[in-house]
């Protein structure tokens, strides 16, 4: 089940205007070019920003996401007809032979449960052609990013055309080992409505991720740094070996 911030229609419509700087996707666009990818599977595609960037470059893209409201936003964007949108997760994909599968932003961490995580890796492996690659990022637990997820440090007030002023902030509600749960609050000035969304992210150690990838038949080629967040994230490049 998708978090409310992705699954609630009013909140899904806020995702892009509240996070307009998607320079984090530049590294993924660069890797698609680096690996010569012509067919890409975007796992957790959300509102379709990355999928549409790829499609604009002539790449064949399948975007999959469990949040219908986010997919509705994606489908309403210019160029959306060039992408194949699927409601669900990596375990419900049709047969594909993708050159590259991606999980951008927090997608890998949002797949918090062990069953869902292993199902995602199995699904990605099955969707890739032999020699295809899976690329995703996850925060380095040692940097303890959640300590900055407070109202004081995350508060934002944004004027959104057609919506009005929206106040938003994050607040951690629980830390249980590698699992961090936080609540995002949204206040709409136009009508005073207050909506909240609870999310849980799993902070995996590098060694844990490498072992999980190997256990599902991937060869870890490289663990890179995130260019826009140096020293704070691991970017895994894993390859499905040739048959």
XYZ file of C-alpha atoms in Angstrom:
243
model
C 0.000 0.000 0.000
C 1.322 3.435 -0.959
C 1.878 6.142 1.639
C -0.776 8.858 1.700
C 1.655 11.400 0.254
C 1.663 9.314 -2.932
C -1.766 7.702 -2.803
C -4.017 10.602 -1.765
C -5.018 12.635 -4.857
C -4.644 16.001 -3.172
C -1.191 15.127 -1.828
C 0.050 13.401 -4.987
C -0.645 16.651 -6.855
C 1.761 18.429 -4.472
C 4.721 16.115 -5.010
C 6.284 17.959 -7.940
C 5.691 21.566 -6.819
C 7.020 20.796 -3.323
C 10.174 19.192 -4.752
C 10.889 21.042 -8.001
C 14.664 20.530 -8.017
C 15.219 17.061 -9.493
C 18.903 17.467 -10.251
C 19.313 14.169 -8.374
C 18.082 12.496 -11.569
C 20.990 13.792 -13.637
C 23.216 10.938 -12.464
C 20.609 8.379 -13.536
C 20.185 9.998 -16.937
C 23.948 9.863 -17.283
C 24.030 6.175 -16.423
C 21.292 5.374 -18.927
C 23.535 6.969 -21.558
C 26.685 5.362 -20.141
C 25.177 1.877 -20.351
C 23.544 2.466 -23.726
C 20.101 1.659 -22.332
C 17.286 1.675 -24.876
C 14.673 -0.004 -22.644
C 14.320 1.117 -19.015
C 12.133 -0.080 -16.145
C 11.484 2.712 -13.637
C 10.469 1.003 -10.372
C 8.521 3.337 -8.081
C 8.079 5.871 -10.880
C 5.742 8.080 -8.830
C 4.576 11.127 -10.770
C 6.699 10.106 -13.736
C 9.405 12.774 -13.729
C 12.295 10.418 -14.519
C 10.301 8.188 -16.868
C 9.288 11.192 -18.955
C 12.847 12.526 -19.065
C 13.951 9.163 -20.460
C 11.076 8.993 -22.918
C 11.971 12.471 -24.135
C 15.335 11.048 -25.152
C 13.706 8.345 -27.241
C 14.126 5.579 -24.672
C 11.396 2.954 -24.291
C 10.177 3.202 -20.689
C 7.943 1.166 -18.395
C 7.001 2.963 -15.173
C 5.542 0.950 -12.304
C 4.153 2.310 -9.049
C 1.563 1.133 -6.484
C 0.060 4.617 -6.009
C -2.792 5.228 -8.426
C -2.998 8.925 -7.563
C 0.665 9.438 -8.461
C 0.217 7.549 -11.723
C -2.796 9.729 -12.514
C -0.527 12.769 -12.176
C 2.059 11.105 -14.429
C -0.519 10.182 -17.058
C -1.702 13.787 -17.224
C 1.685 15.194 -18.182
C 2.829 16.091 -21.707
C 4.421 13.104 -23.412
C 2.868 10.586 -21.023
C 1.585 8.457 -23.901
C 5.191 7.519 -24.706
C 5.516 5.644 -21.386
C 3.867 2.370 -20.434
C 2.427 2.927 -16.940
C 1.675 -0.033 -14.655
C -0.090 0.173 -11.311
C 1.636 -2.228 -8.921
C 5.182 -3.164 -7.980
C 8.084 -5.129 -9.412
C 6.379 -8.434 -8.603
C 3.506 -7.886 -11.072
C 5.424 -7.015 -14.221
C 4.757 -8.521 -17.634
C 7.700 -10.161 -19.436
C 10.328 -7.515 -20.165
C 13.874 -7.460 -21.443
C 15.020 -4.157 -20.027
C 18.575 -2.896 -20.380
C 18.299 -0.939 -17.150
C 16.068 -0.971 -14.075
C 16.136 1.981 -11.687
C 14.907 2.969 -8.245
C 15.554 6.691 -7.840
C 15.225 8.903 -4.756
C 13.956 7.020 -1.675
C 12.281 4.156 -3.511
C 14.643 1.386 -2.360
C 14.378 2.499 1.265
C 10.593 2.783 1.062
C 10.462 -0.933 0.231
C 10.959 -1.566 3.927
C 9.584 -5.055 4.582
C 11.900 -8.022 3.919
C 9.316 -9.839 1.810
C 8.622 -6.797 -0.351
C 12.334 -6.045 -0.707
C 13.284 -9.534 -1.828
C 10.264 -9.609 -4.155
C 11.439 -6.336 -5.695
C 14.927 -7.705 -6.342
C 13.497 -10.890 -7.852
C 11.164 -8.861 -10.057
C 13.954 -6.550 -11.218
C 16.198 -9.506 -12.049
C 13.442 -11.171 -14.073
C 12.688 -7.924 -15.942
C 16.284 -7.397 -17.074
C 17.858 -8.983 -20.100
C 21.089 -10.895 -19.454
C 23.736 -8.218 -19.052
C 21.180 -5.617 -17.964
C 21.742 -3.513 -14.870
C 19.838 -2.490 -11.760
C 20.767 0.926 -10.347
C 19.459 2.470 -7.135
C 20.466 4.603 -4.182
C 20.081 4.280 -0.439
C 21.222 6.554 2.370
C 24.287 5.614 4.410
C 22.925 4.784 7.893
C 26.092 6.138 9.492
C 25.093 9.653 8.468
C 21.846 9.416 10.504
C 19.872 11.598 8.085
C 16.670 11.227 10.105
C 18.074 13.392 12.895
C 17.350 16.403 10.685
C 13.744 15.420 10.051
C 12.245 17.846 12.538
C 9.609 20.516 12.103
C 12.196 23.202 12.760
C 14.575 21.994 10.042
C 12.043 20.794 7.465
C 9.286 23.429 7.645
C 8.369 24.901 4.281
C 5.702 27.295 3.066
C 5.036 27.105 -0.662
C 2.708 29.064 -2.921
C 1.373 26.684 -5.562
C -0.557 27.978 -8.585
C -4.133 26.749 -8.538
C -3.759 25.384 -5.007
C -2.699 28.272 -2.810
C -0.263 28.317 0.073
C 0.709 24.959 1.554
C 2.703 24.533 4.746
C 4.554 21.237 5.198
C 7.050 19.623 7.545
C 8.449 16.248 8.654
C 8.664 14.807 12.142
C 10.233 11.474 13.108
C 7.810 9.384 15.162
C 9.820 6.197 15.720
C 13.278 4.712 15.234
C 13.380 0.933 15.540
C 16.767 -0.423 14.509
C 17.095 0.147 10.733
C 13.468 1.325 10.437
C 12.716 5.042 10.675
C 9.096 6.200 10.677
C 8.173 9.829 10.154
C 5.030 11.857 9.620
C 4.654 14.600 7.034
C 2.004 17.229 7.744
C 0.364 19.401 5.095
C -1.751 22.472 5.855
C -3.808 24.019 3.037
C -4.405 27.728 3.553
C -7.217 27.778 0.976
C -9.626 25.768 3.137
C -7.705 24.973 6.321
C -7.546 21.243 5.631
C -4.747 19.384 7.414
C -3.548 16.087 5.942
C -0.820 13.787 7.213
C 1.171 10.961 5.688
C 3.163 8.358 7.647
C 6.183 6.767 5.980
C 8.718 4.144 7.042
C 12.160 3.866 5.476
C 14.719 1.102 5.974
C 18.339 2.178 6.348
C 20.388 -0.753 5.032
C 24.110 -1.152 5.511
C 26.197 -1.445 2.368
C 27.147 -5.041 3.175
C 23.501 -6.012 3.661
C 22.521 -4.642 0.260
C 25.458 -6.306 -1.474
C 24.539 -9.654 0.115
C 20.884 -9.278 -0.896
C 21.837 -8.477 -4.477
C 24.170 -11.464 -4.683
C 21.471 -13.677 -3.204
C 19.157 -12.755 -6.073
C 21.666 -13.434 -8.817
C 23.169 -9.978 -9.300
C 26.839 -9.156 -9.604
C 27.643 -5.858 -7.885
C 29.780 -3.966 -10.381
C 30.263 -0.785 -8.420
C 29.047 1.261 -5.473
C 29.181 4.932 -6.398
C 28.723 8.163 -4.503
C 25.682 10.337 -5.164
C 27.038 13.412 -7.000
C 24.431 15.734 -5.480
C 24.793 14.303 -1.950
C 28.469 13.327 -1.645
C 29.326 11.061 1.261
C 25.704 10.554 2.266
C 24.407 7.832 -0.030
C 25.392 4.601 -1.726
C 24.513 4.233 -5.411
C 24.541 0.552 -6.337
C 25.241 -0.630 -9.869
C 24.385 -4.338 -10.136
C 24.412 -6.473 -13.249
C 22.383 -9.499 -14.237
C 25.119 -11.801 -15.543
C 25.045 -12.945 -19.133
C 23.250 -16.245 -19.639
